[in-house]
Coordinates of C-alpha atoms and ligand atoms in Angstrom, one line a residue:
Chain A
X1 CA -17.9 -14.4 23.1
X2 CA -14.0 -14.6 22.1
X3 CA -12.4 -17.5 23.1
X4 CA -8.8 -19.4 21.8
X5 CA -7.9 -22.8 22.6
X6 CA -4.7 -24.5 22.6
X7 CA -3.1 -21.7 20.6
X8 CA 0.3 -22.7 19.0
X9 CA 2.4 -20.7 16.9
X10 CA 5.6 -18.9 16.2
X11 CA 7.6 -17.8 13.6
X12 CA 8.6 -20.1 10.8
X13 CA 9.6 -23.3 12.8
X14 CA 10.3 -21.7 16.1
X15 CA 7.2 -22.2 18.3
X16 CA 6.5 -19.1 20.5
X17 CA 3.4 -19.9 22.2
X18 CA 2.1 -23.1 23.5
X19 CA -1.4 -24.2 24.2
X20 CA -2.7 -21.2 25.3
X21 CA -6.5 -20.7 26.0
X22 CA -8.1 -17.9 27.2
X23 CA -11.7 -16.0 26.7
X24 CA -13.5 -12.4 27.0
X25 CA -16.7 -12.5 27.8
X26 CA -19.2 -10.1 26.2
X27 CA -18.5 -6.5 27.6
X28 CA -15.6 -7.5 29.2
X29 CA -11.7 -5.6 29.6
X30 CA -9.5 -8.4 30.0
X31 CA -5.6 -7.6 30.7
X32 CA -2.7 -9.8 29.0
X33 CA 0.2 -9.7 31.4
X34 CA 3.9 -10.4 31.3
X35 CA 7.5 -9.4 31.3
X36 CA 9.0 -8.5 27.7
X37 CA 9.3 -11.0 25.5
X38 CA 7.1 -13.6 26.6
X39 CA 4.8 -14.1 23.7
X40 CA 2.0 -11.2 24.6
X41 CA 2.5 -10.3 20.6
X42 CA 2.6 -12.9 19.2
X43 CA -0.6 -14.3 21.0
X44 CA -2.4 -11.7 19.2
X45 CA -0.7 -12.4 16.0
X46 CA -2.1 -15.7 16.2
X47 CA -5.6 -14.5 16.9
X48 CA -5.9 -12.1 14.1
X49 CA -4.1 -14.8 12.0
X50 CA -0.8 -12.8 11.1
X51 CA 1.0 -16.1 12.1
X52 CA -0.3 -19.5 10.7
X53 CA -1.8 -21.2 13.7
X54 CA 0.3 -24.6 14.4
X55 CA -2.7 -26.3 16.6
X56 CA -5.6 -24.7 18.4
X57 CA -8.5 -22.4 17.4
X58 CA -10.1 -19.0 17.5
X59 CA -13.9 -18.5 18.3
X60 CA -15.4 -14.9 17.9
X61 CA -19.1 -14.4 18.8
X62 CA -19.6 -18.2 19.0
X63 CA -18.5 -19.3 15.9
X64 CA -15.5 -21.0 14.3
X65 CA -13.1 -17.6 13.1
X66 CA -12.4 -17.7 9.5
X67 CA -8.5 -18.5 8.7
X68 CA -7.7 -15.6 7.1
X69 CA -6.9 -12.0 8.7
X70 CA -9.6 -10.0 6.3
X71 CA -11.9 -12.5 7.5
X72 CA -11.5 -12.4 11.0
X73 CA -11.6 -8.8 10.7
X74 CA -15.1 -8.8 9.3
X75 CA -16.9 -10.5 11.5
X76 CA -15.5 -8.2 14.0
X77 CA -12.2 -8.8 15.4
X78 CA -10.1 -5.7 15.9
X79 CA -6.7 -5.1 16.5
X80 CA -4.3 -2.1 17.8
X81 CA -0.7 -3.6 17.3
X82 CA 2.3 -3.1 18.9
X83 CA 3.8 0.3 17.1
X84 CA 0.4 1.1 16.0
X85 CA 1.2 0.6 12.0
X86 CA -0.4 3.3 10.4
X87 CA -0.7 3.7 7.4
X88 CA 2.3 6.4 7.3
X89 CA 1.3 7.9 3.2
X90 CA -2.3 8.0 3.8
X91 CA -3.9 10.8 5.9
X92 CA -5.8 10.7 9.5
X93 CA -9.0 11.0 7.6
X94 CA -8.0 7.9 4.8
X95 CA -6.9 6.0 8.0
X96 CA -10.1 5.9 9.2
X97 CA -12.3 6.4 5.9
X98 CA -11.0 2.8 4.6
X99 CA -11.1 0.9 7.9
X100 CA -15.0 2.2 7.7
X101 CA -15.9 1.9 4.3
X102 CA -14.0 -1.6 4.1
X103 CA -16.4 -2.8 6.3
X104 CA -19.4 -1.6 4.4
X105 CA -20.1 1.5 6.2
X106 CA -20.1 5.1 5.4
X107 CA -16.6 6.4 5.5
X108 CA -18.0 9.9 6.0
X109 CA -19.9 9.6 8.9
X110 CA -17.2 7.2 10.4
X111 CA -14.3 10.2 10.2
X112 CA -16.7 12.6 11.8
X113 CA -17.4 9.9 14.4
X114 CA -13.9 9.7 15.4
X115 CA -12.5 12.9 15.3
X116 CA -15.6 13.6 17.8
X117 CA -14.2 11.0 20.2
X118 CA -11.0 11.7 19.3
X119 CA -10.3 15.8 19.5
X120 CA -6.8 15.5 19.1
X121 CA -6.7 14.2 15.6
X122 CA -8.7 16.8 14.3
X123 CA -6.2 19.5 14.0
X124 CA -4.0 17.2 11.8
X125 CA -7.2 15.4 10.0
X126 CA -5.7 16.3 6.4
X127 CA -2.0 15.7 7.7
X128 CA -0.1 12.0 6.8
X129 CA -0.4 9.9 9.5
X130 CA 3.7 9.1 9.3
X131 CA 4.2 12.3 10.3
X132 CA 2.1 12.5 14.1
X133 CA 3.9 12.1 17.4
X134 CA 3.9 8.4 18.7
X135 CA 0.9 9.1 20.8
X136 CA -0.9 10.6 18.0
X137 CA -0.5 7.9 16.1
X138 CA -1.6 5.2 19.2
X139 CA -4.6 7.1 19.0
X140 CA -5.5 7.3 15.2
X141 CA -4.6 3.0 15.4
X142 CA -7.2 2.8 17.9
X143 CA -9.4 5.2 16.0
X144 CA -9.0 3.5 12.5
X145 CA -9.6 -0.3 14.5
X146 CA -12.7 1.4 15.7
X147 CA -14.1 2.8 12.7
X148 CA -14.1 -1.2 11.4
X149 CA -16.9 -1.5 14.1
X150 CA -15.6 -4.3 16.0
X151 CA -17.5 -6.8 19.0
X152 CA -13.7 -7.6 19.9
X153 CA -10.9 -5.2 20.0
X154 CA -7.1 -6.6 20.9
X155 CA -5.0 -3.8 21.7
X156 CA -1.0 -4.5 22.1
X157 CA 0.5 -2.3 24.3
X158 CA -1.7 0.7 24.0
X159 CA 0.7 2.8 25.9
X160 CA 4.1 1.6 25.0
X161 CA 6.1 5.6 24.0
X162 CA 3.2 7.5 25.1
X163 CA 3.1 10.4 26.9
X164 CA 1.1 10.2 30.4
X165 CA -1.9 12.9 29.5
X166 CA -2.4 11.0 26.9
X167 CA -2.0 7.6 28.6
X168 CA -5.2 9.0 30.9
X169 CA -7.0 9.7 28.2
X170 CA -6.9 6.7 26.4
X171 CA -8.0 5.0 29.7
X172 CA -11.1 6.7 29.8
X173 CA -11.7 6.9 25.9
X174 CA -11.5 3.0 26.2
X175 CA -13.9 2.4 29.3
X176 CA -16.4 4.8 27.7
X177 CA -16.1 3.2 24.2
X178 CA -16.7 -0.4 26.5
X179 CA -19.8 0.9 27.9
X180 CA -21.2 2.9 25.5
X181 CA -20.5 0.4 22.7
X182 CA -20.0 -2.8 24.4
X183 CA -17.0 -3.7 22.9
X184 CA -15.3 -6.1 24.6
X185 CA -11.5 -5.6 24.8
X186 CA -8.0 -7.8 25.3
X187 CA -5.3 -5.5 26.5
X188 CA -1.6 -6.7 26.5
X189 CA 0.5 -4.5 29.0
X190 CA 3.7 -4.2 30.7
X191 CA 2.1 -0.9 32.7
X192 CA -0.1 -2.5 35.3
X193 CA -1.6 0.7 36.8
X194 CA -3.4 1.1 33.4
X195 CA -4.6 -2.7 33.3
X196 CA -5.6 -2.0 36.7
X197 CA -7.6 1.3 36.0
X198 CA -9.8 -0.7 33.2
X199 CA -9.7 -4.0 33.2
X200 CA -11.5 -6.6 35.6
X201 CA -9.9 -9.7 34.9
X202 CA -6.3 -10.5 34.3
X203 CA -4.2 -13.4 32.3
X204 CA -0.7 -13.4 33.1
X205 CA 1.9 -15.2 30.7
X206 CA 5.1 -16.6 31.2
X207 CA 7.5 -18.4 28.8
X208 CA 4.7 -18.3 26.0
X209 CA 2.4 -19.7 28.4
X210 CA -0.4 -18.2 30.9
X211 CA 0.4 -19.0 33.7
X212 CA -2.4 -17.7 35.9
X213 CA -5.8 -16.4 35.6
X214 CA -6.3 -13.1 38.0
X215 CA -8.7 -10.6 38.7
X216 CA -8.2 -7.1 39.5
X217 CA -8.8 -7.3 43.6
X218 CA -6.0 -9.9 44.1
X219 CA -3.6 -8.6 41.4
X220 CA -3.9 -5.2 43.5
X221 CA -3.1 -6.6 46.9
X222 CA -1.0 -9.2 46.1
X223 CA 2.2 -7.3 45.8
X224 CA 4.9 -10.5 45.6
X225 CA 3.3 -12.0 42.9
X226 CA 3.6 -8.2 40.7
X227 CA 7.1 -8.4 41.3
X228 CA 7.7 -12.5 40.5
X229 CA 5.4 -12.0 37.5
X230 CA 5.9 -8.6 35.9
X231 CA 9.1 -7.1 38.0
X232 CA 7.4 -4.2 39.0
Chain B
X1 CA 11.0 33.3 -31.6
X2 CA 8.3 30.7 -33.4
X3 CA 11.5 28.6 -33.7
X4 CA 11.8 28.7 -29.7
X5 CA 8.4 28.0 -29.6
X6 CA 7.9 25.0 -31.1
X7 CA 11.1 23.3 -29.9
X8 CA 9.8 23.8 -26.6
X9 CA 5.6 22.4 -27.7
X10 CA 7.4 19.3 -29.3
X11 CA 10.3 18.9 -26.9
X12 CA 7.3 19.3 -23.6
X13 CA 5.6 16.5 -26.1
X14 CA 8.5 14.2 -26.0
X15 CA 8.7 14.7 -22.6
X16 CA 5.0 13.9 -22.2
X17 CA 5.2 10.7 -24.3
X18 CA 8.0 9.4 -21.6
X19 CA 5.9 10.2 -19.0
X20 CA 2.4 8.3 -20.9
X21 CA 5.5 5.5 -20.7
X22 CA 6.2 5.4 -17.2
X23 CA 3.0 5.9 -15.5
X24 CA 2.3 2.3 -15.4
X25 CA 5.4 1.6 -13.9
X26 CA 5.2 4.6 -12.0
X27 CA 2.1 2.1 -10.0
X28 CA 4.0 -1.1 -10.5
X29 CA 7.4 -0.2 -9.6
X30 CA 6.9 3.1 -7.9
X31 CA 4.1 2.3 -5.8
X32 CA 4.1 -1.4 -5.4
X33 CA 7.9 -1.9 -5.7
X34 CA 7.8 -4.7 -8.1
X35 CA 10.9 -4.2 -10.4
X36 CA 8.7 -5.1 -13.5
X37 CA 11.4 -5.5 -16.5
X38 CA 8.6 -7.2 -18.6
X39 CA 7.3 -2.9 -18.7
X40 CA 8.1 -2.4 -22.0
X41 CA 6.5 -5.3 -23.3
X42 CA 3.8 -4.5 -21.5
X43 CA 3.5 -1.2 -23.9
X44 CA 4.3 -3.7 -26.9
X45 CA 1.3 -5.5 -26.2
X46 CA -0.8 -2.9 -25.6
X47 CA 0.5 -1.6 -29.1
X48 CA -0.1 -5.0 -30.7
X49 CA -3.1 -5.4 -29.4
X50 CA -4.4 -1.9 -30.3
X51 CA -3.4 -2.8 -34.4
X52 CA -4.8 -6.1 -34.1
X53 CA -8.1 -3.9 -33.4
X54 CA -7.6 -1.6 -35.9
X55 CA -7.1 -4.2 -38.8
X56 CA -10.4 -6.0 -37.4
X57 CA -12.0 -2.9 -38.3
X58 CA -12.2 -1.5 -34.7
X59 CA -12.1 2.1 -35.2
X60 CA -8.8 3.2 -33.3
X61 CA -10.4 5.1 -30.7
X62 CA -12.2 2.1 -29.6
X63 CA -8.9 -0.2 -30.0
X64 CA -7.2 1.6 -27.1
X65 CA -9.7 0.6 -24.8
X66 CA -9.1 -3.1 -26.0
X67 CA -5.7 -2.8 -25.4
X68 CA -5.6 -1.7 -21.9
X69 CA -8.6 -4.9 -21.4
X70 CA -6.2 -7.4 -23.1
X71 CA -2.9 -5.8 -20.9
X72 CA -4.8 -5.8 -17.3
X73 CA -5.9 -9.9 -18.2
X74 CA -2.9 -10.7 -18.6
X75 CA -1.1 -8.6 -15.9
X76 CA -3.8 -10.1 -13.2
X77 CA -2.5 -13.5 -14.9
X78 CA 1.2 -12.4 -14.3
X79 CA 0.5 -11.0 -10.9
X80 CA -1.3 -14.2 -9.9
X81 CA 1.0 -17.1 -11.4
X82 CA 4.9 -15.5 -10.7
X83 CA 4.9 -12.1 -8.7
X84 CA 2.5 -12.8 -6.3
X85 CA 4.9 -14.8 -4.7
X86 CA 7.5 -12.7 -5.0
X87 CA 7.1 -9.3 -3.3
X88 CA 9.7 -8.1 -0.9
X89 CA 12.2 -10.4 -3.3
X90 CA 14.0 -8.4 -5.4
X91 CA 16.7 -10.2 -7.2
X92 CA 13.8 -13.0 -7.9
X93 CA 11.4 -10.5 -9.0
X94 CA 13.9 -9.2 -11.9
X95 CA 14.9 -12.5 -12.8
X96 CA 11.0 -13.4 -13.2
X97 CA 10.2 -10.4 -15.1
X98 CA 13.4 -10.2 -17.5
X99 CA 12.3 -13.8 -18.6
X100 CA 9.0 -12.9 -18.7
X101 CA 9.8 -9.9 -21.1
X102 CA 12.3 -11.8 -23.0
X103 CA 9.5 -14.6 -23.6
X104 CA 7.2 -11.6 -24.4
X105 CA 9.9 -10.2 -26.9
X106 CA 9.7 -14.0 -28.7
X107 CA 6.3 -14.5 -28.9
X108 CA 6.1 -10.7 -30.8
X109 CA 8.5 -12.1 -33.2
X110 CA 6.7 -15.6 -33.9
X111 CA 3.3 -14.2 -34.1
X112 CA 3.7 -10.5 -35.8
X113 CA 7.4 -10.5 -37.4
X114 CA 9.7 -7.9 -36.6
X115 CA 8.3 -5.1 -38.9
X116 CA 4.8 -4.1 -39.2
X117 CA 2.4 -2.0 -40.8
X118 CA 1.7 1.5 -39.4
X119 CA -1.5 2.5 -38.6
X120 CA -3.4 5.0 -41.5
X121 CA -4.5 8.5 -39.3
X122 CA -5.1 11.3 -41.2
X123 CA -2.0 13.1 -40.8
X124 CA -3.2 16.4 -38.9
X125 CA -0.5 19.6 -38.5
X126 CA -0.8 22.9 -37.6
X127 CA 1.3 25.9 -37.9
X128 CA 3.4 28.0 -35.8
X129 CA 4.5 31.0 -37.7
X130 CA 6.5 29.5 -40.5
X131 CA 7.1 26.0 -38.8
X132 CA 4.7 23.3 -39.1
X133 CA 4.2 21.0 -36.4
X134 CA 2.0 17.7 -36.4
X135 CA -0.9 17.7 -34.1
X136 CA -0.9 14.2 -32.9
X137 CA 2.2 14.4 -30.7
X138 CA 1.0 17.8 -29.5
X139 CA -2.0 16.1 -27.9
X140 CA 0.0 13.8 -26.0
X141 CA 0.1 17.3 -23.6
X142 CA -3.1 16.6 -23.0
X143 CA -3.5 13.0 -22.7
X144 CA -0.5 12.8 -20.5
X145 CA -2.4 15.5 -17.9
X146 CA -5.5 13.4 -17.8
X147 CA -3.8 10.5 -17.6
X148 CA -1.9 11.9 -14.7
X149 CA -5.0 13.0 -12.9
X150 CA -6.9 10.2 -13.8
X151 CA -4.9 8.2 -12.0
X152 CA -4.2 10.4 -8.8
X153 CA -8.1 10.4 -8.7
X154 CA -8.3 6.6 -8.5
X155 CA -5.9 6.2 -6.1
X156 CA -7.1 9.2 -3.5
X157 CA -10.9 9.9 -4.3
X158 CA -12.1 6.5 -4.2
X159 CA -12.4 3.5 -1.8
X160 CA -10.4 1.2 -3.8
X161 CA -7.4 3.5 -4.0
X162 CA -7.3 3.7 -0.3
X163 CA -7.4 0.1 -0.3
X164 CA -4.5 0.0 -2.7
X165 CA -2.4 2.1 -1.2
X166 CA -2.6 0.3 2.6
X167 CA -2.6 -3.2 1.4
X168 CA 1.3 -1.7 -0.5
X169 CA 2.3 0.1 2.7
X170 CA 1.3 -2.0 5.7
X171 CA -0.3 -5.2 4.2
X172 CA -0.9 -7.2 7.5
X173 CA -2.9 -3.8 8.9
X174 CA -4.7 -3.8 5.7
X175 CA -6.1 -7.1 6.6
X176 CA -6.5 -6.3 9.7
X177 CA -9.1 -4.3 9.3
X178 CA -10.9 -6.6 6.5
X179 CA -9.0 -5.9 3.1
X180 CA -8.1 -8.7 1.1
X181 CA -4.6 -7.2 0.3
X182 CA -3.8 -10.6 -2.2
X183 CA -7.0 -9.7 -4.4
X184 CA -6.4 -5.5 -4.1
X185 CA -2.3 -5.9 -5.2
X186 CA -3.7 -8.6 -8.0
X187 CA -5.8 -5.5 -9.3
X188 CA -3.3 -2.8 -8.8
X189 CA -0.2 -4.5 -10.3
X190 CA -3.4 -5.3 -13.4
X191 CA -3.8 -1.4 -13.5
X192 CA -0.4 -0.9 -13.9
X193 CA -0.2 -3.4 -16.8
X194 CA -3.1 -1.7 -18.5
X195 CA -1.6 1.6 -18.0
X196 CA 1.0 0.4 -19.9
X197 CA -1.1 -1.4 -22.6
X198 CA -3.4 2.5 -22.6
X199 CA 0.6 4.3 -23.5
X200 CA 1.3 1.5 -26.3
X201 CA -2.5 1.9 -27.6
X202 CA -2.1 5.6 -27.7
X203 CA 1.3 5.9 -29.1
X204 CA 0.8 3.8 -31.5
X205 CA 0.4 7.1 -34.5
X206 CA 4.0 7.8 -33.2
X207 CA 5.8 5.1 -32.3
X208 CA 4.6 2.1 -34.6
X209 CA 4.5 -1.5 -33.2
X210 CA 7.6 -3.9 -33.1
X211 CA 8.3 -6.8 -31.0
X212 CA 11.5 -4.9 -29.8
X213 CA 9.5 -1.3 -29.3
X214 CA 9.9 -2.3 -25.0
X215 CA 13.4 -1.6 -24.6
X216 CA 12.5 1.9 -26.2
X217 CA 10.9 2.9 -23.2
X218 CA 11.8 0.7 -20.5
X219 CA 15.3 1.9 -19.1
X220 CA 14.0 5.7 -19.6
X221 CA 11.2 4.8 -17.3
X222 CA 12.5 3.1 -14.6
X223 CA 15.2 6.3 -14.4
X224 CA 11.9 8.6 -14.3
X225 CA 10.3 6.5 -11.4
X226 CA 14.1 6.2 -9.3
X227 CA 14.5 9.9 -10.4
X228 CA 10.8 10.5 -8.6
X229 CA 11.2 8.7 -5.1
X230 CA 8.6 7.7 -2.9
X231 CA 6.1 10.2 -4.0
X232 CA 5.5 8.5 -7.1
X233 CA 2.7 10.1 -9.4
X234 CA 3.7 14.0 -8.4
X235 CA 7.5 13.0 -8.6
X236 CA 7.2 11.0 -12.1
X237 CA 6.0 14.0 -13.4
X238 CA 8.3 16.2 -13.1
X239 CA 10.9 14.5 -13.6
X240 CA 9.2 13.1 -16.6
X241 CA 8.8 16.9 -17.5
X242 CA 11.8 18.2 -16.4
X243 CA 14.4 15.5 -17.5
X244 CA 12.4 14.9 -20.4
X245 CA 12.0 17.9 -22.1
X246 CA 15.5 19.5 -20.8
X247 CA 17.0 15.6 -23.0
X248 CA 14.5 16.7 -25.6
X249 CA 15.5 20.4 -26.1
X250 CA 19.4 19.6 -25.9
X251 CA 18.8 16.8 -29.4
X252 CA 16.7 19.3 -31.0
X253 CA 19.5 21.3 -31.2
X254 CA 22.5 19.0 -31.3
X255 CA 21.7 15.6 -31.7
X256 CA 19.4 12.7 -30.3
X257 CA 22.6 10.7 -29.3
X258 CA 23.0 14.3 -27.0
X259 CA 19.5 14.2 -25.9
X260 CA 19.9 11.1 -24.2
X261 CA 23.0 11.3 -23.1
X262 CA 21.9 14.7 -21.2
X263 CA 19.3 12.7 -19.8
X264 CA 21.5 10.0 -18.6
X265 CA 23.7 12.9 -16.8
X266 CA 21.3 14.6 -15.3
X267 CA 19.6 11.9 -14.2
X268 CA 23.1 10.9 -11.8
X269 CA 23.6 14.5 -11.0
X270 CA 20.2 14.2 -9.9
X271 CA 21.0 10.8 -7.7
X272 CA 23.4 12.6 -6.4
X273 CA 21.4 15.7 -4.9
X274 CA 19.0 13.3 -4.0
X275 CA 20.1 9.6 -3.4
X276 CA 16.4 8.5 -2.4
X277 CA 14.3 10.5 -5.6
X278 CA 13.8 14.1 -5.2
X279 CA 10.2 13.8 -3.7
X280 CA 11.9 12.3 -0.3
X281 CA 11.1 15.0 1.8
X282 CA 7.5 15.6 0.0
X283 CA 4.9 15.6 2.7
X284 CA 1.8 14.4 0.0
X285 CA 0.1 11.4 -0.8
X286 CA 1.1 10.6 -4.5
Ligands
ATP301 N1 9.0 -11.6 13.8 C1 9.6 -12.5 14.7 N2 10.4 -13.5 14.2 C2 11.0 -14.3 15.0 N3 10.9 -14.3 16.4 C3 10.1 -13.3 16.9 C4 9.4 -12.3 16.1 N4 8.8 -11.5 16.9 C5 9.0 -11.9 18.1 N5 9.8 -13.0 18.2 C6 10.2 -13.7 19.4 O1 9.1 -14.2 20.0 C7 9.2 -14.0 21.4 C8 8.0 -13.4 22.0 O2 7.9 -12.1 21.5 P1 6.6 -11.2 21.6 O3 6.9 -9.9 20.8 O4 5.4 -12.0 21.4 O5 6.7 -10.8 23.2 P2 5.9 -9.7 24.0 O6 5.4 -10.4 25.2 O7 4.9 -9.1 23.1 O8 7.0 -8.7 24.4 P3 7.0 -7.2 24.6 O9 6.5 -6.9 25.9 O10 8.4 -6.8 24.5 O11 6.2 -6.6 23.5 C9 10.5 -13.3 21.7 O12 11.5 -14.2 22.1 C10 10.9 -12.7 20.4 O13 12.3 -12.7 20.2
MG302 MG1 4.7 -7.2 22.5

C-alpha cells in the first residue's frame, strides 16, 4: 500500500540515504529504528518530497506518488515531523481547520472531530499554537496531519521532549486511530518500548541504510541486537 | 477648541493616508518578508493606472478597482519572474526590487512625463466652527478602517488566509498537508501589490500622480511595518496612528520639515524600547 524503492537523497550534494526500500502494508504500524543521526529524517523527507529524490521511487495506494509535496499530500500521505512545525501564528483551531478544508473537507466538522479525540487541545482551541508545551504541540501536529485524512501517516519521533502521560496517550490515541480508521502508520523512534507497544513490524537503519527487517517477537527477546543497533 | 479639533481630524487623516500606504507592504514585507523597494511604485501605478481610467471616461469610483486589477497582474508577474526565487535572500531581494522600482520610476517618465494633470472631483468641505476642512481627506478615516478590516478578514475568516499565512510561516508543513505554497505566496505577494495599486487609486484626489510620487511613501512605510513587528496588521496600525498623527500634529504647528523629523525620532526611540517592533510580545494572529 506504501512502498519506496531505492530511495536516494540528501542535502544538496551530500547523499544521506542510500537505496533504501521498505513498505507498509494496509493497516499496518511499521517502526523505523536507529541510533541518532542515521538518516530516519531524512528518509521521510524523501518520502513526502521535502528533499529532491536523487534515484528511487515512492508508491502510495498503488500508484506512482506525485513529485511534489502538495501532491503527495493529497492523495493521502501524512506526515508528523520531527519538532512537530506548527504553525506557531495560527491557532489550534486554524491548525486543523486548513489541513481539513485544504483537502476538500469541512473545516468545521474536522476541528470538532479532533478536539473530540484530542481533549487536551480543547482548553487552548482559540490559543496560538507557538505558545503550547512541546507535548501539546506533538499532539495538535498529529491532530492537524489527521484532519488531512490520510491512508498513510509518517510520524518522526512522535515522542522526542514529551512528557510520559502523554507519551501513553499518544500510544493508545494512535492504535485506536489504526483500527478505527485504518490508517496505516511509519513510526521513526529512538524509544523502543513505544515502537514495541504499537507497532508489529520493525526496519532498523544504519549508516543511511536498513539494515534489517524485524518483527516485534524477535526485536523483544533479542536483547544483543537492541543494544548493537539502538544502544539501549 | 474647534482649532484643536480639527488639527487632530486632519492630522488622524494624515496619519490614516500613511497607513492606506503601508498596508500593502504591511502583507509584502510585514507578512511575507520580502523587502519590496519597488512599494512605492507600486502605489504610482496604481495611481497611473487609476487616471488612465478616469481620462477613458471610467467614472473614478470604478477606476480604483482597475487599478488594484492592473497592480495584482503585474505583482503575480513580479512575484513569478524575480522574487519567487528569492525568499529567505535578503540582500538579493533589495537589489531586485530597487532595480525593479528604479525601472518602474523610468518607464513613468517615458510614458506619462513628470507632471500630470489632476483629477477634476468636486471639491467637497465641511465646517468645524469657523475652520473649514475638506471632506475628501477626512474619509480616508474611514477607508483606512475598512481597509484595515478588510484585510484582517481575508487573512483570518477565510480558507485562503489560512493558507497564506502557513505557506509564509512553515512552507514545507504547508505542503505537507496539500497546499501549493508557490501558487498561495504568488497570490499573496499579488494582494499586496494591489493593496498598494487600491492606496494610489484612492489617493489620487490628494496626492496627484507623478512618476516620482513612490519615494513619497516608501521610506515612511517600511518604518511603520519595522516600527509594527511581527504582528503586522494590528501593529501597522498603530503605529501608523500613533507615529502618524503625533509627526502630523507636531508640523501643523511648527513645520512639515518638524513633522517628519518627529517621526524619524520617535520612530528610533521607539527601536529602542522595542528592538523587534512593539507587537513582539502580542499574543494575536495579525
Ligand atoms: N538540513 C540538513 N542539511 C544537511 N545535513 C543534514 C540536514 N539534516 C540532517 N543532516 C544530516 O543527515 C544525517 C542524518 O540525519 P537525520 O536527521 O536524518 O537522522 P535521524 O536518524 O533522524 O536522527 P535523529 O534520531 O537524531 O532524529 C546526519 O548526519 C545529519 O547531520
Ligand atoms: Mg530524526
Amino acid at each position: 500500500m506504501f512502498k519506496v524503492s531505492d530511495a536516494t537523497g540528501g542535502y544538496g550534494k551530500t547523499v544521506i540515504i542510500h537505496d533504501v526500500s521498505l513498505n507498509v502494508w494496509e493497516g499496518e504500524i511499521v517502526a523505523l529504528l536507529g541510533r541518532n543521526g542515521v538518516g530516519k529524517s531524512t528518509l521521510m523527507k524523501y518520502m513526502t518530497a521535502i528533499i529532491p529524490a536523487k534515484k528511487g521511487k515512492v508508491e502510495i495506494a498503488g500508484r506512482p506518488a506525485p513529485n511534489t509535496t502538495f501532491g503527495r499530500a493529497r492523495v493521502g500521505l501524512g506526515y508528523v515531523p520531527q519538532g512537530r512545525f506548527v504553525f506557531p501564528r495560527m491557532s489550534v483551531i486554524e491548525n486543523i481547520a486548513v489541513a481539513a478544508a485544504t483537502n476538500g473537507k469541512n473545516a468545521t466538522m474536522a476541528v470538532e472531530e479532533a478536539l473530540e479525540e484530542f481533549p487536551l487541545l480543547r482548553p487552548k482551541a482559540t490559543a496560538l499554537a507557538g505558545g503550547l508545551s512541546g507535548g501539546q504541540q506533538q499532539v495538535l501536529a498529529l491532530a492537524r496531519a489527521l484532519a488531512a485524512d490520510p491512508c498513510i501517516l509518517l510520524l518522526d519521533e512522535p515522542t522526542e521532549g514529551v512528557q510520559p502521560s502523554i507519551i501513553d496517550e499518544i500510544a493508545g490515541t494512535l492504535l485506536r486511530i489504526n483500527k478505527e480508521r485504518g490508517i496505516s502508520m511509519l513510526v521513526a523512534e529512538q524509544d523502543l518500548d513505544f515502537c514495541l507497544s504499537i507497532a508489529e513490524r520493525a526496519y532498523v537503519m544504519e549508516r543511511g541504510t536498513i539494515r534489517l527487517e524485524t518483527d516485534r517477537e524477535s526485536l523483544r527477546k533479542d536483547k544483543a541486537l537492541q543494544q548493537e543497533l539502538l544502544g539501549v | 477648541m474647534d482649532y484643536f479639533a480639527t488639527v487632530l481630524i486632519s492630522s488622524l487623516s494624515s496619519a490614516s493616508i500613511l497607513l492606506i500606504a503601508t498596508l500593502g507592504l504591511a502583507v509584502v514585507f510585514g507578512l511575507m518578508g520580502v523587502i519590496n523597494l519597488a512599494h512605492g511604485e507600486f502605489i504610482m501605478m496604481g495611481a497611473y493606472s487609476a487616471l488612465t481610467a478616469t481620462q477613458l471616461g471610467i467614472p473614478f469610483i470604478l477606476a480604483i478597482p482597475v487599478a488594484v486589477l492592473v497592480t495584482m497582474v503585474f505583482g503575480a508577474l513580479v512575484e513569478i519572474i524575480i522574487i519567487r526565487r528569492l525568499y529567505g535572500r535578503l540582500f538579493d531581494t533589495m537589489l531586485a526590487t530597487w532595480g525593479l522600482s528604479l525601472a518602474l520610476y523610468q518607464g513613468a517618465v517615458l510614458i506619462f512625463g513628470s507632471v500630470s494633470p489632476g483629477i477634476g472631483m468636486p471639491q467637497i468641505n465641511f465646517n468645524v466652527g469657523d475652520y473649514t476642512l475638506a471632506a475628501y481627506p477626512i474619509f480616508m478615516i474611514l477607508v483606512a478602517a475598512v481597509m484595515l478590516a478588510g484585510i484582517y478578514a481575508l487573512l483570518t475568516r477565510t480558507v485562503y488566509g489560512m493558507k497564506a499565512r502557513a505557506a509564509i510561516q512553515v512552507p514545507d508543513m504547508a505542503r505537507a498537508i496539500g497546499i501549493d505554497s508557490a501558487r498561495t505566496n504568488t497570490l499573496t505577494f499579488a494582494i499586496g501589490c494591489g493593496l498598494a495599486g487600491f492606496a494610489g487609486a484612492i489617493l489620487l484626489p490628494i496626492v496627484p500622480a507623478t512618476p516620482s510620487m513612490g519615494f513619497a511613501f516608501v521610506i515612511k512605510a517600511f518604518l511603520t511595518v519595522v516600527i509594527a513587528g511581527p504582528v503586522t496588521l494590528a501593529g501597522s496600525a498603530l503605529a501608523a496612528i500613533g507615529v502618524g498623527t503625533g509627526a502630523s500634529v507636531v508640523a501643523s504647528f511648527m513645520t512639515s520639515v518638524a513633522g517628519d523629523l518627529f517621526f524619524f525620532i520617535l520612530t528610533v526611540v521607539l527601536l529602542r524600547l522595542y528592538p523587534l517592533g512593539v507587537s513582539a510580545k502580542w499574543r494575536i494572529k495579525l
